[in-house]
Coordinates of C-alpha atoms and ligand atoms in Angstrom, one line a residue:
X1 CA -31.6 -6.1 10.8
X2 CA -28.5 -4.1 11.5
X3 CA -28.9 -0.4 11.2
X4 CA -26.0 2.0 11.7
X5 CA -25.4 5.7 11.0
X6 CA -22.7 8.3 10.6
X7 CA -23.6 11.6 12.2
X8 CA -21.1 14.3 11.5
X9 CA -21.5 17.9 12.6
X10 CA -20.9 20.2 9.6
X11 CA -18.4 22.4 11.3
X12 CA -15.4 21.7 8.9
X13 CA -14.3 19.3 6.4
X14 CA -14.6 15.5 6.9
X15 CA -11.7 14.5 9.0
X16 CA -9.7 11.3 8.5
X17 CA -11.0 10.2 11.8
X18 CA -14.6 10.9 10.8
X19 CA -14.1 9.1 7.6
X20 CA -12.9 6.1 9.4
X21 CA -15.8 6.1 11.7
X22 CA -18.1 6.4 8.7
X23 CA -16.2 3.5 7.0
X24 CA -16.6 1.2 10.0
X25 CA -20.3 2.0 10.4
X26 CA -20.9 1.5 6.7
X27 CA -18.9 -1.7 6.5
X28 CA -20.7 -3.1 9.5
X29 CA -24.1 -2.6 8.0
X30 CA -23.1 -3.6 4.6
X31 CA -21.5 -6.9 5.8
X32 CA -24.8 -8.0 7.5
X33 CA -27.0 -6.7 4.7
X34 CA -28.2 -3.9 6.9
X35 CA -28.8 -0.2 6.4
X36 CA -26.3 2.7 6.8
X37 CA -27.6 6.2 7.3
X38 CA -26.1 9.6 7.1
X39 CA -27.3 12.3 9.4
X40 CA -26.2 15.9 9.7
X41 CA -25.9 17.2 13.2
X42 CA -26.2 20.8 12.5
X43 CA -27.3 22.2 15.8
X44 CA -24.1 24.2 16.5
X45 CA -25.5 27.2 14.7
X46 CA -22.4 29.3 15.0
X47 CA -20.0 26.7 13.6
X48 CA -22.2 24.8 11.1
X49 CA -21.9 25.8 7.4
X50 CA -23.5 24.7 4.2
X51 CA -20.0 24.5 2.7
X52 CA -19.2 21.9 5.4
X53 CA -22.4 19.9 4.6
X54 CA -21.4 19.8 1.0
X55 CA -17.8 18.8 1.8
X56 CA -19.1 15.9 3.9
X57 CA -21.4 14.8 1.1
X58 CA -18.7 15.1 -1.5
X59 CA -16.2 13.2 0.6
X60 CA -18.7 10.3 1.3
X61 CA -19.5 10.2 -2.3
X62 CA -15.8 10.2 -3.3
X63 CA -15.0 7.4 -0.8
X64 CA -18.1 5.6 -2.2
X65 CA -19.6 5.1 1.2
X66 CA -23.2 5.0 0.0
X67 CA -25.9 5.6 2.5
X68 CA -29.5 4.5 2.5
X69 CA -32.0 7.2 1.7
X70 CA -34.9 6.2 3.9
X71 CA -34.7 9.5 5.8
X72 CA -33.7 11.8 3.0
X73 CA -35.8 14.8 2.5
X74 CA -37.6 15.5 -0.7
X75 CA -34.7 17.7 -1.9
X76 CA -32.5 14.7 -1.6
X77 CA -30.6 15.8 1.6
X78 CA -29.9 13.5 4.5
X79 CA -31.7 14.0 7.7
X80 CA -30.7 17.2 9.3
X81 CA -31.4 18.0 12.9
X82 CA -32.3 21.7 12.4
X83 CA -35.3 20.4 10.6
X84 CA -36.5 18.3 13.4
X85 CA -37.0 20.8 16.2
X86 CA -40.6 20.1 16.6
X87 CA -39.8 16.4 17.1
X88 CA -37.3 17.3 19.9
X89 CA -39.8 19.5 21.6
X90 CA -42.3 16.7 21.4
X91 CA -40.0 14.2 23.1
X92 CA -38.9 16.7 25.7
X93 CA -42.6 17.3 26.6
X94 CA -43.1 13.5 26.9
X95 CA -40.2 13.4 29.4
X96 CA -41.6 16.4 31.3
X97 CA -45.0 14.7 31.6
X98 CA -43.3 11.5 32.8
X99 CA -41.4 13.5 35.5
X100 CA -38.1 12.8 33.8
X101 CA -37.4 16.3 32.6
X102 CA -38.2 19.9 33.8
X103 CA -37.9 23.5 32.8
X104 CA -34.9 25.4 34.4
X105 CA -34.9 29.1 34.6
X106 CA -31.6 29.7 36.1
X107 CA -29.6 32.5 34.4
X108 CA -26.2 32.2 33.2
X109 CA -24.9 34.5 35.9
X110 CA -26.7 32.5 38.5
X111 CA -25.1 29.3 37.2
X112 CA -21.7 30.9 37.1
X113 CA -22.0 32.0 40.7
X114 CA -23.2 28.5 41.6
X115 CA -20.1 26.9 40.1
X116 CA -17.9 29.4 41.5
X117 CA -19.2 28.8 45.0
X118 CA -18.8 24.9 44.5
X119 CA -15.2 25.4 43.3
X120 CA -14.5 27.6 46.4
X121 CA -15.8 24.8 48.5
X122 CA -13.5 22.3 46.7
X123 CA -16.5 20.6 45.0
X124 CA -16.7 19.5 41.4
X125 CA -18.9 22.1 39.6
X126 CA -22.3 20.6 38.7
X127 CA -25.9 21.7 38.4
X128 CA -27.4 21.6 41.8
X129 CA -31.0 20.8 40.8
X130 CA -32.4 24.0 41.9
X131 CA -35.3 23.9 39.4
X132 CA -36.0 20.3 40.0
X133 CA -39.8 20.1 40.6
X134 CA -39.3 19.3 44.3
X135 CA -37.1 22.4 44.9
X136 CA -39.0 24.6 42.6
X137 CA -42.3 24.1 44.3
X138 CA -43.8 27.6 45.1
X139 CA -40.9 29.3 43.2
X140 CA -42.3 31.6 40.6
X141 CA -40.6 31.4 37.2
X142 CA -38.9 34.8 36.4
X143 CA -41.0 36.8 34.0
X144 CA -40.1 36.8 30.4
X145 CA -37.5 34.1 30.7
X146 CA -37.7 31.2 28.3
X147 CA -36.5 28.2 30.2
X148 CA -34.1 25.4 29.1
X149 CA -35.4 21.9 29.6
X150 CA -33.1 19.7 31.8
X151 CA -33.1 15.9 32.0
X152 CA -33.6 14.6 35.5
X153 CA -30.7 12.3 35.9
X154 CA -31.2 9.4 38.3
X155 CA -29.6 10.2 41.6
X156 CA -28.2 6.8 42.4
X157 CA -27.3 3.5 41.0
X158 CA -24.9 2.7 38.1
X159 CA -25.2 3.2 34.4
X160 CA -23.2 1.1 32.1
X161 CA -23.1 -0.9 28.9
X162 CA -21.0 -3.6 27.2
X163 CA -19.1 -1.7 24.7
X164 CA -18.5 -3.8 21.5
X165 CA -14.9 -2.5 21.3
X166 CA -13.9 -1.5 24.8
X167 CA -15.7 -4.0 26.9
X168 CA -17.8 -3.3 29.9
X169 CA -18.0 0.4 31.0
X170 CA -19.9 1.6 34.1
X171 CA -20.2 4.8 36.1
X172 CA -22.1 6.0 39.1
X173 CA -25.2 8.2 38.4
X174 CA -24.0 10.4 41.3
X175 CA -21.2 11.5 38.8
X176 CA -23.8 12.9 36.5
X177 CA -25.8 16.0 36.9
X178 CA -29.1 17.1 35.2
X179 CA -28.1 18.0 31.7
X180 CA -29.7 20.5 29.4
X181 CA -31.6 18.7 26.7
X182 CA -33.3 21.5 25.0
X183 CA -31.9 25.1 24.9
X184 CA -34.2 28.1 25.5
X185 CA -34.4 28.5 21.6
X186 CA -35.7 25.0 21.2
X187 CA -32.4 23.7 19.7
X188 CA -31.5 20.2 21.3
X189 CA -28.1 19.6 22.9
X190 CA -26.1 16.8 21.3
X191 CA -26.9 14.2 24.0
X192 CA -30.6 14.6 23.4
X193 CA -30.8 15.1 19.7
X194 CA -28.7 12.0 19.1
X195 CA -30.9 9.8 21.2
X196 CA -34.1 11.0 19.7
X197 CA -32.6 10.6 16.2
X198 CA -31.1 7.2 16.8
X199 CA -34.5 6.1 18.2
X200 CA -36.4 7.4 15.3
X201 CA -34.0 5.9 12.8
X202 CA -34.1 2.6 14.8
X203 CA -30.3 2.5 14.9
X204 CA -29.1 -0.8 16.3
X205 CA -25.4 -0.2 16.5
X206 CA -24.0 3.2 17.4
X207 CA -20.4 3.2 16.2
X208 CA -18.5 6.4 17.0
X209 CA -15.2 7.9 18.2
X210 CA -14.4 7.2 21.8
X211 CA -14.4 10.9 22.5
X212 CA -18.1 10.2 23.1
X213 CA -17.6 7.6 25.8
X214 CA -18.5 10.2 28.5
X215 CA -21.7 11.1 26.8
X216 CA -23.0 7.6 26.5
X217 CA -24.1 7.1 30.1
X218 CA -26.2 10.3 29.9
X219 CA -27.7 9.0 26.6
X220 CA -28.5 5.6 28.2
X221 CA -30.3 7.3 31.0
X222 CA -32.4 9.2 28.5
X223 CA -33.2 6.0 26.6
X224 CA -34.3 4.4 29.8
X225 CA -36.4 7.4 30.8
X226 CA -38.1 7.1 27.4
X227 CA -38.7 3.3 28.0
X228 CA -36.8 2.6 24.8
X229 CA -34.6 -0.3 24.0
X230 CA -30.8 0.5 24.0
X231 CA -28.8 0.2 20.8
X232 CA -25.4 -1.5 21.1
X233 CA -22.5 0.9 21.4
X234 CA -19.1 0.6 19.9
X235 CA -16.5 3.3 20.7
X236 CA -13.6 3.4 18.2
X237 CA -10.3 4.6 19.6
X238 CA -8.8 7.9 18.4
X239 CA -6.2 8.4 15.8
X240 CA -2.9 9.8 16.9
X241 CA -0.2 11.5 15.0
X242 CA 3.4 10.1 15.1
X243 CA 4.1 12.2 18.2
X244 CA 1.3 10.5 20.1
X245 CA -0.9 13.6 20.1
X246 CA -4.4 13.4 18.7
X247 CA -4.3 13.8 15.0
X248 CA -4.7 17.4 13.9
X249 CA -3.8 19.9 11.3
X250 CA -0.3 20.0 12.8
X251 CA 0.3 16.6 11.5
X252 CA -0.3 17.7 7.8
X253 CA -3.4 16.8 5.8
X254 CA -6.3 15.7 7.9
X255 CA -9.3 16.2 5.5
X256 CA -10.6 13.7 3.0
X257 CA -10.8 16.6 0.5
X258 CA -7.1 17.4 0.9
X259 CA -6.1 13.8 0.2
X260 CA -8.2 13.8 -2.8
X261 CA -6.6 17.1 -4.0
X262 CA -3.1 15.6 -3.4
X263 CA -3.9 12.8 -5.7
X264 CA -4.7 9.9 -3.4
X265 CA -7.1 7.3 -4.7
X266 CA -10.3 6.8 -2.8
X267 CA -9.8 3.0 -2.7
X268 CA -6.2 3.5 -1.3
X269 CA -7.6 5.8 1.4
X270 CA -10.4 3.4 2.3
X271 CA -7.9 0.5 2.5
X272 CA -5.6 2.6 4.7
X273 CA -8.4 3.8 7.0
X274 CA -9.7 0.2 7.3
X275 CA -6.3 -0.8 8.8
X276 CA -6.1 2.1 11.1
X277 CA -7.3 0.4 14.2
X278 CA -8.6 -2.8 12.7
X279 CA -6.9 -5.9 11.4
X280 CA -7.5 -9.0 9.5
X281 CA -4.4 -11.1 10.1
X282 CA -1.5 -9.7 8.3
X283 CA -3.5 -8.5 5.4
X284 CA -2.4 -5.0 4.3
X285 CA -3.8 -4.6 0.9
X286 CA -7.3 -5.7 0.2
X287 CA -10.3 -4.7 -1.8
X288 CA -13.4 -3.0 -0.5
X289 CA -15.4 -6.2 -1.0
X290 CA -12.8 -8.1 1.1
X291 CA -13.0 -5.5 3.7
X292 CA -16.8 -5.7 3.9
X293 CA -16.6 -9.4 4.0
X294 CA -14.2 -9.4 6.9
X295 CA -15.1 -6.4 9.0
X296 CA -16.1 -7.0 12.6
X297 CA -16.0 -5.0 15.8
X298 CA -14.2 -7.7 17.6
X299 CA -10.9 -6.9 15.7
X300 CA -11.1 -3.2 16.2
X301 CA -8.2 -2.3 18.4
X302 CA -8.9 -1.1 22.0
X303 CA -5.9 1.3 21.9
X304 CA -5.4 4.4 19.8
X305 CA -4.3 3.9 16.2
X306 CA -1.2 5.8 14.9
X307 CA -1.5 7.6 11.7
X308 CA 1.5 7.0 9.4
X309 CA 1.5 9.2 6.3
X310 CA 4.3 7.3 4.7
X311 CA 2.4 4.1 4.9
X312 CA -0.7 5.9 3.2
X313 CA 1.7 7.1 0.4
X314 CA 3.1 3.6 -0.1
X315 CA -0.3 2.1 -0.1
X316 CA -1.5 4.8 -2.7
X317 CA 1.5 4.0 -4.8
X318 CA 0.5 0.3 -4.8
X319 CA -3.0 1.2 -5.9
X320 CA -1.7 3.6 -8.6
X321 CA 0.6 0.8 -9.9
X322 CA -2.2 -1.7 -10.0
X323 CA -4.7 0.6 -11.6
X324 CA -5.5 0.5 -15.3
X325 CA -4.0 3.6 -16.8
X326 CA -7.3 4.9 -18.3
X327 CA -9.0 4.9 -14.9
X328 CA -6.4 7.4 -13.7
X329 CA -6.6 9.7 -16.7
X330 CA -9.4 12.0 -15.6
X331 CA -7.7 12.9 -12.3
X332 CA -4.2 13.2 -13.8
X333 CA -5.5 15.4 -16.6
X334 CA -7.0 17.7 -13.9
X335 CA -3.6 17.9 -12.2
X336 CA -1.7 18.4 -15.4
X337 CA -4.0 21.3 -16.3
X338 CA -3.6 22.7 -12.8
X339 CA 0.2 22.6 -13.4
X340 CA -0.4 24.8 -16.5
X341 CA 0.2 21.8 -18.8
X342 CA -1.5 21.3 -22.3
X343 CA -2.6 17.8 -23.0
X344 CA -3.9 18.4 -26.5
X345 CA -1.1 18.0 -29.0
X346 CA 1.0 15.9 -26.7
X347 CA 1.1 12.1 -26.5
X348 CA -2.1 10.3 -25.4
X349 CA -2.3 10.8 -21.6
X350 CA -3.1 7.1 -21.0
X351 CA 0.3 6.2 -22.5
X352 CA 2.1 8.7 -20.4
X353 CA 0.3 7.4 -17.3
X354 CA 1.2 3.8 -18.3
X355 CA 4.8 4.8 -18.5
X356 CA 4.9 6.8 -15.2
X357 CA 2.5 5.2 -12.8
X358 CA 4.8 2.6 -11.4
X359 CA 7.0 5.3 -9.9
X360 CA 4.5 7.7 -8.5
X361 CA 3.1 7.8 -4.9
X362 CA 0.3 10.2 -5.7
X363 CA -1.5 11.3 -8.8
X364 CA -0.1 14.8 -8.2
X365 CA 3.4 13.4 -8.4
X366 CA 2.5 11.5 -11.5
X367 CA 1.1 14.7 -13.1
X368 CA 4.3 16.5 -12.1
X369 CA 6.3 13.9 -14.0
X370 CA 3.8 14.1 -16.9
X371 CA 4.8 17.7 -17.4
X372 CA 7.7 16.3 -19.4
X373 CA 5.3 15.8 -22.2
X374 CA 2.7 18.6 -21.6
X375 CA 4.7 21.4 -20.2
X376 CA 6.3 24.4 -21.9
X377 CA 9.9 23.4 -21.9
X378 CA 12.7 25.8 -21.8
X379 CA 16.1 24.3 -20.9
X380 CA 18.1 26.8 -18.8
X381 CA 21.2 28.4 -20.2
X382 CA 23.3 26.7 -17.6
X383 CA 21.9 23.3 -18.5
X384 CA 22.6 23.9 -22.3
X385 CA 26.1 25.2 -21.5
X386 CA 26.8 22.1 -19.5
X387 CA 25.5 19.6 -22.0
X388 CA 26.0 21.2 -25.5
X389 CA 29.7 20.7 -25.9
X390 CA 32.1 20.2 -28.7
X391 CA 31.7 16.5 -28.2
X392 CA 28.0 16.2 -28.0
X393 CA 26.9 18.8 -30.6
X394 CA 27.9 16.8 -33.7
X395 CA 26.4 13.6 -32.2
X396 CA 23.1 15.4 -31.5
X397 CA 23.0 16.7 -35.0
X398 CA 23.7 13.3 -36.4
X399 CA 21.1 11.8 -34.1
X400 CA 18.5 14.2 -35.3
X401 CA 19.2 13.1 -38.9
X402 CA 19.2 9.3 -38.0
X403 CA 15.9 9.7 -36.1
X404 CA 14.3 11.7 -38.9
X405 CA 15.2 8.8 -41.3
X406 CA 13.8 6.0 -39.1
X407 CA 11.1 4.0 -40.7
X408 CA 9.3 3.5 -37.5
X409 CA 9.2 5.7 -34.4
X410 CA 9.4 2.8 -31.8
X411 CA 11.4 2.1 -28.8
X412 CA 13.6 -0.6 -30.5
X413 CA 14.2 1.5 -33.5
X414 CA 15.1 4.5 -31.4
X415 CA 17.5 2.3 -29.3
X416 CA 19.2 1.0 -32.4
X417 CA 19.6 4.4 -33.9
X418 CA 21.0 5.8 -30.6
X419 CA 23.5 3.0 -30.4
X420 CA 24.8 3.6 -33.9
X421 CA 25.4 7.3 -33.1
X422 CA 27.2 6.4 -29.8
X423 CA 29.5 4.0 -31.7
X424 CA 30.2 6.4 -34.5
X425 CA 31.1 9.2 -32.2
X426 CA 32.8 6.9 -29.7
X427 CA 30.6 8.3 -26.9
X428 CA 29.5 6.5 -23.7
X429 CA 25.7 6.4 -23.1
X430 CA 25.4 9.2 -20.6
X431 CA 27.5 11.6 -22.8
X432 CA 24.7 11.5 -25.3
X433 CA 21.7 10.7 -23.2
X434 CA 22.1 13.6 -20.9
X435 CA 22.4 16.2 -23.6
X436 CA 19.4 14.6 -25.4
X437 CA 17.3 14.8 -22.1
X438 CA 18.4 18.4 -21.5
X439 CA 17.4 19.6 -25.0
X440 CA 14.2 17.6 -25.3
X441 CA 12.9 17.7 -21.8
X442 CA 14.7 20.6 -20.2
X443 CA 16.1 18.4 -17.4
X444 CA 18.3 15.4 -17.1
X445 CA 16.0 13.5 -14.7
X446 CA 13.6 11.4 -16.7
X447 CA 12.5 7.8 -16.7
X448 CA 14.4 5.4 -18.9
X449 CA 15.3 7.3 -22.2
X450 CA 13.9 5.2 -25.1
X451 CA 10.4 4.9 -23.8
X452 CA 10.2 8.6 -23.1
X453 CA 11.5 9.6 -26.5
X454 CA 9.1 7.2 -28.1
X455 CA 6.2 8.8 -26.3
X456 CA 7.3 12.3 -26.8
X457 CA 7.0 11.9 -30.5
X458 CA 9.4 12.1 -33.3
X459 CA 8.4 15.6 -34.4
X460 CA 9.1 17.0 -31.1
X461 CA 12.4 15.1 -30.5
X462 CA 13.9 15.8 -33.9
X463 CA 12.7 19.4 -33.8
X464 CA 14.4 20.1 -30.5
X465 CA 17.5 18.3 -31.4
X466 CA 17.9 20.3 -34.5
X467 CA 17.1 23.6 -32.8
X468 CA 19.5 23.2 -30.0
X469 CA 22.4 21.2 -31.4
X470 CA 22.8 23.4 -34.5
Ligands
LIG1 N1 -22.2 14.8 15.8 C1 -21.3 14.0 16.7 C2 -19.9 14.1 16.2 O1 -19.6 14.5 15.1 C3 -21.9 12.6 16.4 C4 -21.4 11.7 17.5 C5 -22.2 10.3 17.4 O2 -21.9 9.6 16.5 O3 -23.1 10.1 18.3 O4 -19.1 13.8 17.0

């Protein structure tokens, strides 16, 4: 059975790149009827925060990347490394007993001096093995110093694996030094915690960003020292901005939360992330179910993916267009309210959404446009001066009367009434349409006039025509 995991460090919001890694791990497990776990790697005590843990959980829930709860604690939280310190100590002790790890008492100053000397000799700085048991024999541990535990890396030979995305990767053990696996305070380093956790969770496929390729040989050596079977590894290439640099804040929004706030749909973002470094023929728009059905690691690109915000916006627009208006109402309502709009008393929001959704790339944009119906509208003096002319005023007054007398307040009736006034006053469409927009909506940019008037409601339209044209 396939078992994958996503193991973010809660040191910030969930990044687009992290979300894509999560999506691929999730889809890989879901496709094969396997399990997908979430694990919080919170061992960086200075940078980890509860707010980030929450942001990660919220983002995963919003993206609907559901994880299996086998390792959740009683309080419903996913596995967290800081709650497993005893386990890491236990495995470190096991390695010590097997002669594959040892305590190291070297102080920071001593290690700095060691590296300095190595650099001076033109060597690559690396731990020199001074507390390896064979060198430490007869050396008394300094009093009162809590040691770190180092992994005794094999001295020779090669370490490698067949990466499911990148192909075969191999390096010489001579390139690796004895890494710290447990700090003096008992907190594991990343390379150790990740191996113990992946083993305990029986992870079969480690899918993660290729910024970890350099860590994998160290992890493989630890697996081997523990006599444990290796999972498969799949390292997914980075995401780059349009300038070819690794995607960062400089490129605009990079957190899932921010996309949500800007009015992107979770399904659109999932679709976009799926395509960022993976392809299924020429398919651009596909459902979550299709994606899960199609996803495989063989079609993950070996080279970095380029993040294209315009494409994401386009895709989002397509999803908004295809959505049933009611499904967008809650989010749009939140944006309208955040804009200071009042929905109560205005036309039904679902109708407004239905009218505007084909033209909006984000829900925020849709809500901005919806302010035509829910905002406090005050046409500026300039706008009124420009459009309330000797020609338009009498026509506007007349229009108010004709509108008030209509039997039905519907698009066709409004159009016919409008036409009759145009004819009578010998005006061209814009000569009346612009003034009407100006007084009713406070601006001359609106979608097609009759539907917006129909939606705005007779009372409001007639009231404003009367008030301004008089
Ligand atoms: N906590 C690591 C990260 O966020 C996890 C890497 C891994 O998946 O092994 O990069």
